[in-house]
Amino acid sequence: MAKRTAQDIRRRNRFDALRCVFAAPGPVSRQDIAETTGLSFATAANLATELLEAGVLREAGREESKGGRPRARLAVNAERGALIGIDVAETSVQVELFDLALSVLHSLRLPLRGADVRPEEVVGTIVAGVEQLVVASGTRPESVLGAGVSVPGLVEREGGVSVFSPYWSWRDVPLRALLAEQLTMPLYLDNPLKAATVAEMWFGAGREVDDLVVVTLRAGVGAGIAVDGALYRGASNSAGEWGHTCLIRDGRECRCGRRGCVEAYVSTRGVVRTLREVAPDSPLLDADEATVVGAVARASAAGDPVAAETVARTARHLGMAAADLLNLFNPQALVLGGWVADRLGEPLLEQAREVIAAHALPATLQALTLRLSAVRGNPVALGAATFALEGFLDDRETFGTVAAGRRAARAARERTS
Amino acid sequence: MAKRTAQDIRRRNRFDALRCVFAAPGPVSRQDIAETTGLSFATAANLATELLEAGVLREAGREESKGGRPRARLAVNAERGALIGIDVAETSVQVELFDLALSVLHSLRLPLRGADVRPEEVVGTIVAGVEQLVVASGTRPESVLGAGVSVPGLVEREGGVSVFSPYWSWRDVPLRALLAEQLTMPLYLDNPLKAATVAEMWFGAGREVDDLVVVTLRAGVGAGIAVDGALYRGASNSAGEWGHTCLIRDGRECRCGRRGCVEAYVSTRGVVRTLREVAPDSPLLDADEATVVGAVARASAAGDPVAAETVARTARHLGMAAADLLNLFNPQALVLGGWVADRLGEPLLEQAREVIAAHALPATLQALTLRLSAVRGNPVALGAATFALEGFLDDRETFGTVAAGRRAARAARERTS
Ligand SMILES: [Zn+2]
Ligand SMILES: [Zn+2]
């Protein structure tokens, strides 16, 4: 039986209180936090005080309350510190600097060269990117509260290890330890599916619903799952490996070595392969894969039948695969994100919607909202920075028993002095 | 954002404390409960006291503790009351009477006649079964704390409505309300996948792990999912509809109207169809479907190549479908139960294991234990009774604020008198 300690519950409550402040259109009162989270007023007020003392929240005016004292209104204290989100992709590394309200302050993209990139090159690129960003933005290095790093494949979070990479011949690379030799801020490692999902939970569809599937379609394909407002990781942090479930038995070869995987049809490369099936000589094929997907979207919008057929087949593959995924998870929302979804956009969504409607069960459909991700910018970098925020909120020096003990000791000293 | 109230947390803690007592090989101390659940000693002790006062636990001796008072040892108080579990299947209704330790006291099975059974017939059969059981066992009707009813298909639990039945032309049948006209105990409605899973959580693999997928293979096929020790229901209680995910595109017709569903291959009927494909004239086919599956198992064990091939193909279908399910949920354990798994047993398990090993991802496999259900008897009836137990533990008259207020008032009266 898993142990759920009082500390776990406090951490979860702290996350929920802060998510509520982030999701609100303006400053909120302690009463608002209590009403949105379902926590008691006393608990919500304590959490708010704790977040104020840690500087994560700030007072932002007061509102009159019926027959009582004016209530303090609280907002995120964007200046409290900076967070860094890093998206390591197949051919580039994107490094973004955020304030504590998770607004992007600076962003840069550095290329990775060659086919089998070594861990040292990725580490060097990340370190160079972080240093450039910090200098360019005039940020004091000690004000960076943490950096989240997304690397593709299977990640062992606690140890900060890249267990397996789909692109490179990495095995059990202790990425966090390698980075920690050159970077001083706390570092958090996870993969892009988890990062995109946590971004959606804090800043996208997760503001409205707690049971959510986030499908990411880019070079890799997979799903992130939020259950009851928490990221569902499974027993070894590999839950949501939808990209390598079987869509068509004995179908297209997949880079994982299996055949007929979902990813072989709806990834960037999958769309290119579909276009090649539709029209092997299409001039749209003369570019790198990501560019081809954008060209297909534009040509389809302009009425090109080959491009339209490519979008239609992609939507059919996506819809068939998503229907099964949805029958299994029965979420309140399915969110489509990543390069393929961003580029093919509404036409992909609407055609996939019809296929899903024809193939998912009525109970699944009834509960479901289907949408494109509304998270702006790069959700993977944002999600990585959000992991750093969550890590900071979990810091026992700033929050929790250590800090509470310190506060109690200070209060006692003040009483006796 | 879903509200998680203090009451939710108390309920969950109460379940965990009692699951811990059930799972232990003998009586446990309050300290044992604290250690197993991860709750503080004070919380565990309060829960134990509450369960003792409600008569759910009883003192069962004392153990010496180093340098302290002897610790009370606690056990489930089986005599506290009775629970009823009802498994409505396609052609029969099984009604079982349990004591509070969830041991079966009496059991009976009543047939359902005809192809499109009416709700009134099911209600009449259940009521007759409950009355026979209560009389036969000499149970006082008022000592029955609740009855759980499993009906196939989609169930709306809170309202107690059978929304959709896979066998009969039912639509939104208010089954609990119909039963409540004739039965006086609290009634809890859900489906067999959820019932089998909750049985596994309390009395099977869930004693050791908190993330669990329970696959049920009988006339219907589906999965139940436990996440972090709680049943995962999805947004409309239909999560785990694995039976109607697509195994083979354009494959066998399924009774749901789609083609190639998992259920069309690994249900009782699916095994019969596989046997018919292997040997259309097999004499094993001359029986009802459930009997055929048992005959296949025996013939295969005796070396019959047709039966062995039928088991092998079924294992292959099961393994392929389960690999994808496991990649998505990444559970600590996969448990196989239901008529097909019970009858085909170890040979099915071992051959499916090989297919899963070849098709699931390494991270999925590394975390996974694969096993046949160790729950004895009918896990669906047991699970239905467990829902009644959970309902009783959630009763605000006996537990929670009302009861706490009553206890406080009594204590105050005792102090002043
Ligand atoms: Zn693959
Ligand atoms: Zn079906």
Coordinates of C-alpha atoms in Angstrom, one line a residue, chain B residues 192-193 195-206 212-217 333-346 348-349 353 369-380 382-383:
Chain B
P192 CA -18.7 -6.4 -13.2
L193 CA -15.4 -4.8 -14.3
A195 CA -16.7 -5.0 -9.0
A196 CA -14.0 -7.5 -9.9
T197 CA -11.4 -4.7 -9.6
V198 CA -12.5 -3.6 -6.1
A199 CA -12.5 -7.2 -5.0
E200 CA -8.9 -7.5 -6.2
M201 CA -8.0 -4.2 -4.5
W202 CA -9.3 -5.4 -1.1
F203 CA -8.6 -9.1 -1.3
G204 CA -6.2 -9.9 -4.1
A205 CA -3.2 -8.3 -5.8
G206 CA -4.2 -4.9 -4.4
L212 CA -3.3 -2.4 -10.9
V213 CA -5.1 -3.4 -14.0
V214 CA -7.7 -6.2 -13.7
V215 CA -8.7 -7.8 -16.9
T216 CA -12.0 -9.7 -16.8
L217 CA -12.6 -12.3 -19.6
A333 CA 0.4 -5.7 -11.7
L334 CA -1.9 -7.1 -14.4
V335 CA -4.4 -9.6 -13.1
L336 CA -6.4 -11.9 -15.3
G337 CA -9.8 -13.1 -14.1
G338 CA -13.2 -14.2 -15.3
W339 CA -14.4 -17.5 -16.8
V340 CA -12.0 -17.7 -19.7
A341 CA -8.9 -16.9 -17.5
D342 CA -10.1 -19.3 -14.8
R343 CA -10.7 -22.2 -17.2
L344 CA -7.7 -21.7 -19.5
G345 CA -5.5 -20.9 -16.5
E346 CA -1.7 -21.2 -16.4
L348 CA -3.1 -19.1 -21.2
L349 CA -1.1 -17.0 -18.7
R353 CA 3.3 -13.6 -21.0
T369 CA 3.9 -8.6 -12.4
L370 CA 1.5 -10.7 -14.4
R371 CA -0.8 -13.2 -12.6
L372 CA -4.1 -15.0 -12.5
S373 CA -6.6 -13.6 -10.0
A374 CA -6.1 -15.2 -6.5
V375 CA -9.5 -14.0 -5.3
R376 CA -11.5 -17.1 -4.5
G377 CA -15.1 -17.7 -5.5
N378 CA -17.0 -15.2 -7.7
P379 CA -15.0 -11.9 -7.6
V380 CA -17.9 -10.0 -9.1
L382 CA -17.4 -10.3 -3.7
G383 CA -16.7 -6.9 -5.3

